Amino acid sequence: MAAQREREQRFSDRMTDHEALMWNVEKDPWLNPSGASLTILDGKIDDAHFRRVLRNAAAKMPRLRERVVPGLGRLAPPAWVPDPEFDLDYHMRRIRLPKPGTERQLFDLAAKLYQEPLDRTRPLWRFVIIDGLKGGRSALWAIVHHAVADGIGQLRMAEMYQQLEPDAPPPEEVDLDQIVADAVESHHAKQLGGDLADGFPATVAQSVGHLVRRQLGTARRLAGEVAIWPADPRRARDAIGGVVNAATSTVGALTGQGNEVAGGSPLWKERSRHRRLEHVSVPLDELKEAAHRHGATVNDVFLAGLVEGAVRYHADRDVEVDAFNTSFVLSTRHDSAIGGNSFTPVPVQVPGTPMSLHDRIVDIHERIAEKRASMSTGGGMGALSGVANLLPTSVVTSAARATAAKIDFATSNLRGAPIPLYVSGARVLRIVTMGPVAGTACNATALSYENGFEIGLFIDPVAIAAPGDFRDAIAAAFDDILAS
């Protein structure tokens, strides 16, 4: 493999409260918080090379061979433990597109693969090599659960299977079975002190210890409140209403779905678990030049293009929209580590009325700047997640669904490699992201690679009934912005 620096790994033995909340709400498939990626390649992946690369990655990165074990009740977030039945073949698949092998077929297959849930009893990732794409191309579809890492963390994880040269030699062979066996034995020795009979008491002690360290005050207040409900039914009713509101606010903040003001598309009210993948590609250098001309950032112009496309989509249907409810992801990372979650989704409402492209970009620039200035580093988010994790899952998912229904589209902008990449001999042409829709009408995630700014539009087609028209409106909006 070409020289690529080894990054620090940012993984802990337990999920953070934030990650645990994402893990819990996923029990409702409409709220799936995970994203996926579709890497389109020139040529075919060398299967033997790729398998050795993944075996080496799993050896170096324990999270790839760890599964989730729930804490005792809700006293502590779930833990990560070595999977004694880890099987690399389970996490890899190779299939072929039927002829003629169009990108539309590929995108439809990617959306179907996304809707196959990850096995929550195994390590939370899956790769599918897809052959048969027109022009001698292929693709690599990949999903990693959001509880493992956010978008930036996953980009850094991808470095484990990407190379800088087409003929990079495979890494050294490793005895992965022995590595897994050693990890399982070490975990048992650490957790159980060598005596299997002590397993349950050890789990209890750890869960209670976590509660004492992080949530004892919250638990005591909650227990004290519940204790007086029988004597005051009205207080109980008011408290439950407050809990639902708190859960709505908490989950909304964690998923970018916290907008509680009026507005939103009258056409995009319905929601489903169906998904449709569309894609818009914009030259990165031209996008940067346009941003400079308008005194804005690339992210400002990205959101402006999406909003302008949405405005045109509705205008074509003679529908007026006062405002769109959107969100963007603010990274709170201060390291270059692999894995982990450090982000704050920020809701922002933007005008849905027609205006000049320059005015729209300036308006969005000012709104985003104001939001960024008002946001903290997200330190309070863990505390809110801890409260939500003590609530019944049904309460949290119901609140999240209600809040997500107000969001027209969520956005994220990721910075990828500016130089060519390869995956086991095949050159990466572009990477199309499938960001978590999580109950919204659409997730638009952009990933820059070389001189491409690739926008993956992951759409709920029940909400947006004409996803192709929506894509075309956005593409036309960006064409006009680049020419303005």
Short mmCIF file of C-alpha atoms in Angstrom, two decimals:
data_model
loop_
_atom_site.label_atom_id
_atom_site.label_comp_id
_atom_site.label_asym_id
_atom_site.label_seq_id
_atom_site.Cartn_x
_atom_site.Cartn_y
_atom_site.Cartn_z
CA MET A 1 0.00 0.00 0.00
CA ALA A 2 1.22 3.50 -0.79
CA ALA A 3 2.46 5.47 2.16
CA GLN A 4 -0.50 6.67 4.20
CA ARG A 5 -0.04 7.81 7.73
CA GLU A 6 -1.53 5.81 10.57
CA ARG A 7 -4.21 7.77 12.37
CA GLU A 8 -5.12 7.65 16.01
CA GLN A 9 -8.27 5.64 16.65
CA ARG A 10 -11.04 7.32 18.59
CA PHE A 11 -13.08 4.44 19.97
CA SER A 12 -14.19 3.76 23.54
CA ASP A 13 -15.52 0.67 25.30
CA ARG A 14 -19.00 2.17 25.55
CA MET A 15 -21.14 4.30 23.32
CA THR A 16 -21.50 7.92 24.28
CA ASP A 17 -25.02 8.94 25.28
CA HIS A 18 -25.32 10.62 21.88
CA GLU A 19 -24.39 7.40 20.06
CA ALA A 20 -26.67 5.36 22.31
CA LEU A 21 -29.59 7.59 21.38
CA MET A 22 -28.94 7.05 17.66
CA TRP A 23 -28.71 3.32 18.37
CA ASN A 24 -32.05 3.35 20.21
CA VAL A 25 -34.07 5.41 17.73
CA GLU A 26 -33.01 3.10 14.90
CA LYS A 27 -35.54 0.59 16.26
CA ASP A 28 -37.94 2.67 14.20
CA PRO A 29 -36.71 2.06 10.60
CA TRP A 30 -38.04 5.44 9.51
CA LEU A 31 -35.42 7.05 11.74
CA ASN A 32 -32.36 5.15 10.53
CA PRO A 33 -29.47 7.49 11.45
CA SER A 34 -26.79 5.75 9.38
CA GLY A 35 -25.39 6.81 6.04
CA ALA A 36 -23.81 4.84 3.22
CA SER A 37 -21.52 5.54 0.28
CA LEU A 38 -21.27 4.41 -3.32
CA THR A 39 -17.76 4.57 -4.78
CA ILE A 40 -17.80 4.39 -8.58
CA LEU A 41 -14.63 2.86 -9.98
CA ASP A 42 -12.83 2.67 -13.32
CA GLY A 43 -12.12 -1.05 -13.68
CA LYS A 44 -12.67 -3.95 -11.32
CA ILE A 45 -11.59 -4.54 -7.75
CA ASP A 46 -8.97 -7.24 -7.28
CA ASP A 47 -10.84 -9.56 -4.94
CA ALA A 48 -7.79 -11.21 -3.32
CA HIS A 49 -6.11 -7.83 -2.76
CA PHE A 50 -9.28 -6.29 -1.31
CA ARG A 51 -9.87 -9.18 1.07
CA ARG A 52 -6.34 -8.93 2.40
CA VAL A 53 -6.77 -5.17 2.83
CA LEU A 54 -9.97 -5.67 4.83
CA ARG A 55 -8.44 -8.43 6.96
CA ASN A 56 -5.58 -6.09 7.77
CA ALA A 57 -8.02 -3.25 8.53
CA ALA A 58 -10.04 -5.48 10.86
CA ALA A 59 -6.85 -6.53 12.62
CA LYS A 60 -5.79 -2.92 13.20
CA MET A 61 -9.24 -1.50 13.95
CA PRO A 62 -11.00 -3.44 16.72
CA ARG A 63 -14.34 -1.72 16.09
CA LEU A 64 -14.67 -3.63 12.80
CA ARG A 65 -14.80 -6.90 14.76
CA GLU A 66 -16.79 -5.75 17.77
CA ARG A 67 -20.51 -6.08 18.40
CA VAL A 68 -22.88 -4.16 20.63
CA VAL A 69 -23.97 -5.49 24.02
CA PRO A 70 -26.75 -3.56 25.79
CA GLY A 71 -26.12 -2.17 29.25
CA LEU A 72 -28.19 -3.40 32.17
CA GLY A 73 -31.61 -1.89 31.52
CA ARG A 74 -31.03 1.81 30.87
CA LEU A 75 -28.43 2.30 33.57
CA ALA A 76 -25.61 2.68 31.06
CA PRO A 77 -25.11 3.04 27.30
CA PRO A 78 -24.40 -0.11 25.28
CA ALA A 79 -20.89 -1.53 25.30
CA TRP A 80 -18.63 -2.68 22.47
CA VAL A 81 -17.19 -6.18 22.90
CA PRO A 82 -15.23 -8.55 20.62
CA ASP A 83 -17.49 -10.73 18.50
CA PRO A 84 -16.40 -14.35 19.11
CA GLU A 85 -18.20 -15.39 15.90
CA PHE A 86 -16.71 -12.68 13.70
CA ASP A 87 -16.69 -13.77 10.06
CA LEU A 88 -15.24 -11.41 7.48
CA ASP A 89 -17.18 -13.13 4.69
CA TYR A 90 -20.47 -12.13 6.33
CA HIS A 91 -19.58 -8.46 5.91
CA MET A 92 -18.53 -8.77 2.26
CA ARG A 93 -20.57 -9.54 -0.82
CA ARG A 94 -19.89 -9.43 -4.57
CA ILE A 95 -22.75 -9.12 -7.03
CA ARG A 96 -23.27 -8.13 -10.65
CA LEU A 97 -25.66 -5.65 -12.17
CA PRO A 98 -27.95 -7.06 -14.85
CA LYS A 99 -27.42 -5.71 -18.36
CA PRO A 100 -27.16 -3.00 -19.55
CA GLY A 101 -25.57 -1.89 -16.25
CA THR A 102 -26.64 1.75 -16.16
CA GLU A 103 -25.99 4.19 -13.33
CA ARG A 104 -29.75 4.31 -12.74
CA GLN A 105 -29.68 0.57 -12.09
CA LEU A 106 -26.69 1.07 -9.80
CA PHE A 107 -28.37 3.84 -7.82
CA ASP A 108 -31.56 1.80 -7.43
CA LEU A 109 -29.55 -1.17 -6.18
CA ALA A 110 -27.69 1.07 -3.71
CA ALA A 111 -31.00 2.30 -2.30
CA LYS A 112 -32.25 -1.29 -1.90
CA LEU A 113 -29.04 -2.35 -0.17
CA TYR A 114 -29.44 0.55 2.25
CA GLN A 115 -32.88 -0.68 3.24
CA GLU A 116 -31.48 -4.06 4.31
CA PRO A 117 -30.91 -3.48 8.05
CA LEU A 118 -27.56 -4.23 9.62
CA ASP A 119 -27.56 -7.23 11.94
CA ARG A 120 -27.49 -5.62 15.40
CA THR A 121 -25.88 -8.77 16.86
CA ARG A 122 -22.78 -8.44 14.65
CA PRO A 123 -20.19 -5.75 13.88
CA LEU A 124 -22.03 -2.84 12.31
CA TRP A 125 -20.71 -2.59 8.77
CA ARG A 126 -21.14 -4.16 5.33
CA PHE A 127 -19.39 -3.86 1.94
CA VAL A 128 -20.78 -4.91 -1.44
CA ILE A 129 -18.64 -4.99 -4.59
CA ILE A 130 -20.83 -4.38 -7.64
CA ASP A 131 -19.58 -5.45 -11.08
CA GLY A 132 -21.18 -4.99 -14.48
CA LEU A 133 -21.44 -1.20 -14.65
CA LYS A 134 -21.32 0.14 -18.21
CA GLY A 135 -17.94 1.10 -19.63
CA GLY A 136 -15.95 -1.55 -17.77
CA ARG A 137 -16.64 0.16 -14.46
CA SER A 138 -17.61 -1.21 -11.08
CA ALA A 139 -18.65 0.15 -7.70
CA LEU A 140 -18.16 -0.38 -4.00
CA TRP A 141 -21.19 0.14 -1.77
CA ALA A 142 -20.39 0.55 1.93
CA ILE A 143 -22.33 1.19 5.11
CA VAL A 144 -21.01 1.80 8.61
CA HIS A 145 -23.41 2.45 11.46
CA HIS A 146 -23.53 6.05 12.69
CA ALA A 147 -22.87 4.81 16.24
CA VAL A 148 -19.40 3.81 15.02
CA ALA A 149 -18.47 7.14 13.44
CA ASP A 150 -19.82 10.32 11.92
CA GLY A 151 -19.16 11.34 8.32
CA ILE A 152 -15.66 12.66 8.94
CA GLY A 153 -14.77 9.66 11.09
CA GLN A 154 -15.96 7.32 8.35
CA LEU A 155 -13.98 9.16 5.68
CA ARG A 156 -10.89 8.54 7.76
CA MET A 157 -11.85 4.90 8.24
CA ALA A 158 -12.08 4.58 4.46
CA GLU A 159 -8.36 5.31 4.24
CA MET A 160 -7.88 1.75 5.53
CA TYR A 161 -9.08 0.32 2.20
CA GLN A 162 -8.06 3.11 -0.19
CA GLN A 163 -4.63 3.44 -1.81
CA LEU A 164 -2.72 6.27 -3.44
CA GLU A 165 -1.37 4.15 -6.30
CA PRO A 166 -3.03 1.70 -8.70
CA ASP A 167 -0.39 -0.97 -8.17
CA ALA A 168 0.01 -0.63 -4.39
CA PRO A 169 1.07 -3.99 -2.93
CA PRO A 170 -1.30 -5.64 -0.46
CA PRO A 171 -0.53 -5.31 3.25
CA GLU A 172 1.10 -8.12 5.17
CA GLU A 173 -1.09 -11.17 5.77
CA VAL A 174 -2.48 -11.40 9.28
CA ASP A 175 -3.93 -14.24 11.33
CA LEU A 176 -7.27 -12.56 11.89
CA ASP A 177 -8.84 -15.61 13.53
CA GLN A 178 -6.15 -15.62 16.19
CA ILE A 179 -6.44 -11.88 16.70
CA VAL A 180 -10.20 -12.26 17.29
CA ALA A 181 -9.66 -15.20 19.65
CA ASP A 182 -7.06 -13.26 21.65
CA ALA A 183 -9.36 -10.24 21.88
CA VAL A 184 -12.25 -12.39 23.14
CA GLU A 185 -10.04 -14.08 25.73
CA SER A 186 -8.61 -10.75 26.88
CA HIS A 187 -12.10 -9.29 27.20
CA HIS A 188 -13.30 -12.21 29.29
CA ALA A 189 -10.31 -11.93 31.56
CA LYS A 190 -10.86 -8.20 31.98
CA GLN A 191 -14.60 -8.33 32.53
CA LEU A 192 -15.00 -11.53 34.47
CA GLY A 193 -11.74 -11.90 36.32
CA GLY A 194 -11.38 -15.38 34.90
CA ASP A 195 -14.60 -16.67 36.53
CA LEU A 196 -17.62 -16.96 34.24
CA ALA A 197 -19.90 -17.10 37.26
CA ASP A 198 -18.98 -13.50 38.00
CA GLY A 199 -20.22 -12.28 34.60
CA PHE A 200 -23.61 -10.96 35.61
CA PRO A 201 -22.40 -9.24 38.81
CA ALA A 202 -19.62 -7.63 36.80
CA THR A 203 -22.09 -6.28 34.26
CA VAL A 204 -24.28 -4.93 37.03
CA ALA A 205 -21.34 -3.32 38.79
CA GLN A 206 -20.12 -1.64 35.60
CA SER A 207 -23.58 -0.36 34.69
CA VAL A 208 -24.21 1.00 38.15
CA GLY A 209 -20.75 2.53 38.19
CA HIS A 210 -21.48 4.32 34.94
CA LEU A 211 -24.76 5.55 36.33
CA VAL A 212 -23.09 6.87 39.46
CA ARG A 213 -20.44 8.70 37.47
CA ARG A 214 -22.67 10.26 34.84
CA GLN A 215 -26.38 10.02 35.50
CA LEU A 216 -27.09 9.56 39.17
CA GLY A 217 -28.40 13.08 39.62
CA THR A 218 -30.74 12.74 36.65
CA ALA A 219 -31.98 9.35 37.81
CA ARG A 220 -32.64 10.58 41.34
CA ARG A 221 -34.63 13.55 40.12
CA LEU A 222 -36.63 11.34 37.78
CA ALA A 223 -37.28 8.75 40.49
CA GLY A 224 -38.35 11.43 42.97
CA GLU A 225 -40.74 12.93 40.46
CA VAL A 226 -42.36 9.59 39.62
CA ALA A 227 -42.76 8.73 43.30
CA ILE A 228 -45.24 11.58 43.89
CA TRP A 229 -47.36 11.01 40.78
CA PRO A 230 -49.96 8.73 42.48
CA ALA A 231 -50.85 11.57 44.86
CA ASP A 232 -51.03 14.20 42.10
CA PRO A 233 -52.41 12.85 38.76
CA ARG A 234 -52.40 16.34 37.19
CA ARG A 235 -48.67 16.67 37.89
CA ALA A 236 -48.11 13.27 36.30
CA ARG A 237 -50.00 14.33 33.17
CA ASP A 238 -48.07 17.60 32.91
CA ALA A 239 -44.76 15.85 33.52
CA ILE A 240 -45.36 13.29 30.78
CA GLY A 241 -46.24 16.09 28.38
CA GLY A 242 -43.00 17.82 29.32
CA VAL A 243 -41.04 14.62 28.75
CA VAL A 244 -42.44 14.26 25.23
CA ASN A 245 -41.54 17.86 24.46
CA ALA A 246 -38.05 17.35 25.88
CA ALA A 247 -37.60 14.17 23.86
CA THR A 248 -38.71 15.98 20.71
CA SER A 249 -36.24 18.77 21.35
CA THR A 250 -33.43 16.39 22.26
CA VAL A 251 -33.77 14.04 19.32
CA GLY A 252 -34.33 16.99 17.03
CA ALA A 253 -31.10 18.60 18.17
CA LEU A 254 -29.19 15.38 17.67
CA THR A 255 -30.53 14.74 14.19
CA GLY A 256 -30.73 18.27 12.89
CA GLN A 257 -34.50 18.28 13.26
CA GLY A 258 -35.08 20.97 15.83
CA ASN A 259 -36.94 23.60 13.82
CA GLU A 260 -40.18 24.44 15.57
CA VAL A 261 -41.27 27.48 13.55
CA ALA A 262 -43.83 27.59 10.78
CA GLY A 263 -42.90 26.91 7.19
CA GLY A 264 -42.08 23.90 5.12
CA SER A 265 -43.17 22.49 1.79
CA PRO A 266 -46.89 21.73 1.49
CA LEU A 267 -46.00 19.07 -1.09
CA TRP A 268 -43.54 17.13 1.06
CA LYS A 269 -45.62 16.25 4.09
CA GLU A 270 -45.84 12.47 3.76
CA ARG A 271 -43.03 10.21 4.96
CA SER A 272 -42.04 6.56 4.39
CA ARG A 273 -39.12 4.17 4.72
CA HIS A 274 -38.60 4.07 0.93
CA ARG A 275 -35.49 5.64 -0.58
CA ARG A 276 -34.40 6.97 -3.96
CA LEU A 277 -30.83 8.00 -4.78
CA GLU A 278 -30.14 10.89 -7.16
CA HIS A 279 -26.86 12.66 -7.90
CA VAL A 280 -25.66 16.08 -9.01
CA SER A 281 -22.01 16.78 -9.87
CA VAL A 282 -20.55 20.30 -9.80
CA PRO A 283 -16.96 21.30 -10.72
CA LEU A 284 -15.29 22.21 -7.44
CA ASP A 285 -13.04 24.93 -8.83
CA GLU A 286 -15.98 26.72 -10.44
CA LEU A 287 -17.99 26.39 -7.21
CA LYS A 288 -15.15 27.99 -5.25
CA GLU A 289 -14.95 30.83 -7.77
CA ALA A 290 -18.68 31.43 -7.52
CA ALA A 291 -18.49 31.49 -3.74
CA HIS A 292 -15.66 34.04 -3.91
CA ARG A 293 -17.60 36.25 -6.34
CA HIS A 294 -20.58 36.37 -3.97
CA GLY A 295 -18.51 36.87 -0.82
CA ALA A 296 -19.61 33.51 0.58
CA THR A 297 -18.28 30.04 1.38
CA VAL A 298 -18.63 26.85 -0.60
CA ASN A 299 -21.05 25.57 2.04
CA ASP A 300 -23.19 28.72 1.65
CA VAL A 301 -23.38 28.23 -2.11
CA PHE A 302 -24.11 24.52 -1.62
CA LEU A 303 -27.17 25.28 0.51
CA ALA A 304 -28.21 28.13 -1.80
CA GLY A 305 -28.19 25.77 -4.79
CA LEU A 306 -30.37 23.28 -2.94
CA VAL A 307 -32.83 25.95 -1.83
CA GLU A 308 -33.00 27.52 -5.28
CA GLY A 309 -33.67 24.08 -6.75
CA ALA A 310 -36.45 23.49 -4.23
CA VAL A 311 -37.99 26.87 -5.04
CA ARG A 312 -37.98 26.06 -8.77
CA TYR A 313 -39.41 22.58 -8.17
CA HIS A 314 -42.39 24.15 -6.39
CA ALA A 315 -42.74 26.99 -8.91
CA ASP A 316 -43.06 24.42 -11.70
CA ARG A 317 -46.07 23.09 -9.79
CA ASP A 318 -47.53 26.53 -9.05
CA VAL A 319 -46.98 26.04 -5.32
CA GLU A 320 -45.75 28.87 -3.12
CA VAL A 321 -43.58 28.18 -0.09
CA ASP A 322 -42.91 30.88 2.48
CA ALA A 323 -39.86 29.11 3.92
CA PHE A 324 -38.02 25.80 3.85
CA ASN A 325 -36.95 24.10 7.06
CA THR A 326 -33.42 22.76 6.61
CA SER A 327 -30.37 21.85 8.66
CA PHE A 328 -26.61 21.69 8.27
CA VAL A 329 -24.02 19.72 10.21
CA LEU A 330 -21.48 21.63 12.28
CA SER A 331 -18.41 19.52 13.05
CA THR A 332 -16.99 19.91 16.55
CA ARG A 333 -13.88 17.83 15.86
CA HIS A 334 -10.48 19.08 16.92
CA ASP A 335 -8.42 16.01 16.03
CA SER A 336 -7.47 13.86 13.05
CA ALA A 337 -8.57 10.58 14.60
CA ILE A 338 -10.51 7.72 13.05
CA GLY A 339 -14.05 7.05 14.23
CA GLY A 340 -16.21 8.63 16.90
CA ASN A 341 -18.95 11.23 16.67
CA SER A 342 -18.34 14.95 17.09
CA PHE A 343 -21.00 17.01 15.40
CA THR A 344 -23.93 19.29 16.05
CA PRO A 345 -26.81 19.38 13.56
CA VAL A 346 -28.02 22.97 13.26
CA PRO A 347 -31.57 23.75 12.09
CA VAL A 348 -31.96 26.80 9.89
CA GLN A 349 -35.01 28.19 8.13
CA VAL A 350 -34.50 29.86 4.75
CA PRO A 351 -36.85 31.88 2.50
CA GLY A 352 -38.78 29.87 -0.06
CA THR A 353 -39.82 32.87 -2.13
CA PRO A 354 -38.19 33.75 -5.47
CA MET A 355 -35.18 36.07 -5.30
CA SER A 356 -32.00 36.75 -7.25
CA LEU A 357 -29.23 34.18 -6.90
CA HIS A 358 -26.91 36.77 -5.36
CA ASP A 359 -29.50 37.79 -2.77
CA ARG A 360 -30.21 34.16 -1.92
CA ILE A 361 -26.54 33.35 -1.42
CA VAL A 362 -25.98 36.44 0.72
CA ASP A 363 -29.10 35.71 2.79
CA ILE A 364 -28.01 32.14 3.44
CA HIS A 365 -24.45 33.26 4.20
CA GLU A 366 -25.77 35.60 6.89
CA ARG A 367 -28.14 33.01 8.35
CA ILE A 368 -25.48 30.33 8.59
CA ALA A 369 -22.94 32.74 10.07
CA GLU A 370 -25.46 33.75 12.72
CA LYS A 371 -26.24 30.13 13.53
CA ARG A 372 -22.58 29.18 13.78
CA ALA A 373 -21.89 32.09 16.12
CA SER A 374 -24.78 31.13 18.38
CA MET A 375 -23.93 27.43 18.62
CA SER A 376 -21.87 26.04 21.45
CA THR A 377 -19.41 23.19 20.94
CA GLY A 378 -22.21 20.72 21.65
CA GLY A 379 -21.07 19.92 25.19
CA GLY A 380 -24.64 19.97 26.48
CA MET A 381 -25.79 17.47 23.90
CA GLY A 382 -24.52 14.49 25.87
CA ALA A 383 -26.52 15.51 28.91
CA LEU A 384 -29.70 15.83 26.85
CA SER A 385 -29.01 12.45 25.25
CA GLY A 386 -28.56 10.92 28.69
CA VAL A 387 -32.01 12.13 29.70
CA ALA A 388 -33.59 10.85 26.48
CA ASN A 389 -31.94 7.44 26.93
CA LEU A 390 -33.77 7.01 30.23
CA LEU A 391 -37.12 7.41 28.48
CA PRO A 392 -39.09 4.61 26.80
CA THR A 393 -37.91 4.13 23.23
CA SER A 394 -41.48 4.50 21.96
CA VAL A 395 -41.69 7.98 23.50
CA VAL A 396 -38.43 9.09 21.92
CA THR A 397 -39.16 7.64 18.45
CA SER A 398 -42.68 9.13 18.41
CA ALA A 399 -41.27 12.53 19.31
CA ALA A 400 -38.52 12.19 16.69
CA ARG A 401 -40.99 11.26 13.96
CA ALA A 402 -43.16 14.25 14.75
CA THR A 403 -40.18 16.59 14.64
CA ALA A 404 -38.66 15.06 11.49
CA ALA A 405 -41.92 15.62 9.64
CA LYS A 406 -41.21 19.38 9.81
CA ILE A 407 -37.85 19.13 8.02
CA ASP A 408 -37.74 19.52 4.24
CA PHE A 409 -34.11 18.50 3.79
CA ALA A 410 -30.99 17.98 5.87
CA THR A 411 -27.54 18.82 4.51
CA SER A 412 -23.93 17.90 5.15
CA ASN A 413 -20.71 18.87 3.37
CA LEU A 414 -17.65 16.62 3.61
CA ARG A 415 -14.16 17.34 2.33
CA GLY A 416 -12.66 14.37 0.54
CA ALA A 417 -9.29 13.74 -1.08
CA PRO A 418 -8.01 16.30 -3.61
CA ILE A 419 -5.85 13.62 -5.28
CA PRO A 420 -6.69 10.37 -7.11
CA LEU A 421 -7.52 7.33 -4.99
CA TYR A 422 -7.64 3.63 -5.79
CA VAL A 423 -9.40 0.61 -4.32
CA SER A 424 -7.43 -2.58 -4.94
CA GLY A 425 -6.33 -1.63 -8.45
CA ALA A 426 -9.46 0.27 -9.55
CA ARG A 427 -9.36 4.07 -9.79
CA VAL A 428 -11.98 6.01 -7.86
CA LEU A 429 -14.01 8.14 -10.27
CA ARG A 430 -16.46 9.63 -7.78
CA ILE A 431 -18.04 8.91 -4.41
CA VAL A 432 -21.78 9.42 -4.02
CA THR A 433 -23.05 9.65 -0.46
CA MET A 434 -26.33 8.45 1.00
CA GLY A 435 -26.77 10.57 4.09
CA PRO A 436 -29.35 9.58 6.71
CA VAL A 437 -32.83 10.75 5.75
CA ALA A 438 -33.98 9.95 9.30
CA GLY A 439 -37.60 10.89 8.74
CA THR A 440 -36.95 14.03 6.66
CA ALA A 441 -37.94 14.42 3.01
CA CYS A 442 -34.35 14.39 1.74
CA ASN A 443 -30.74 14.29 2.87
CA ALA A 444 -28.32 16.13 0.61
CA THR A 445 -24.71 15.27 1.42
CA ALA A 446 -21.87 16.66 -0.66
CA LEU A 447 -18.43 15.08 -0.84
CA SER A 448 -15.58 16.75 -2.69
CA TYR A 449 -13.10 14.51 -4.51
CA GLU A 450 -10.39 15.78 -6.86
CA ASN A 451 -12.19 18.58 -8.78
CA GLY A 452 -15.66 17.16 -8.26
CA PHE A 453 -18.26 18.34 -5.77
CA GLU A 454 -20.52 15.28 -5.71
CA ILE A 455 -23.98 15.83 -4.19
CA GLY A 456 -25.85 12.71 -3.15
CA LEU A 457 -29.59 13.33 -2.88
CA PHE A 458 -31.08 10.57 -0.76
CA ILE A 459 -34.79 11.10 -1.10
CA ASP A 460 -37.98 9.75 0.42
CA PRO A 461 -39.99 9.31 -2.83
CA VAL A 462 -43.28 9.34 -0.95
CA ALA A 463 -42.41 12.83 0.30
CA ILE A 464 -40.86 14.09 -2.95
CA ALA A 465 -43.00 12.41 -5.57
CA ALA A 466 -40.83 13.45 -8.54
CA PRO A 467 -37.24 12.96 -7.35
CA GLY A 468 -35.86 13.19 -10.89
CA ASP A 469 -37.45 16.60 -11.36
CA PHE A 470 -36.03 17.69 -8.01
CA ARG A 471 -32.55 16.61 -9.11
CA ASP A 472 -32.91 18.43 -12.44
CA ALA A 473 -34.06 21.62 -10.69
CA ILE A 474 -31.04 21.52 -8.39
CA ALA A 475 -28.64 20.84 -11.27
CA ALA A 476 -30.10 23.79 -13.21
CA ALA A 477 -29.80 26.01 -10.12
CA PHE A 478 -26.10 25.20 -9.78
CA ASP A 479 -25.53 25.81 -13.50
CA ASP A 480 -26.99 29.28 -13.09
CA ILE A 481 -24.99 29.98 -9.93
CA LEU A 482 -21.73 29.05 -11.65
CA ALA A 483 -22.62 31.33 -14.56
CA SER A 484 -23.70 34.25 -12.37
#
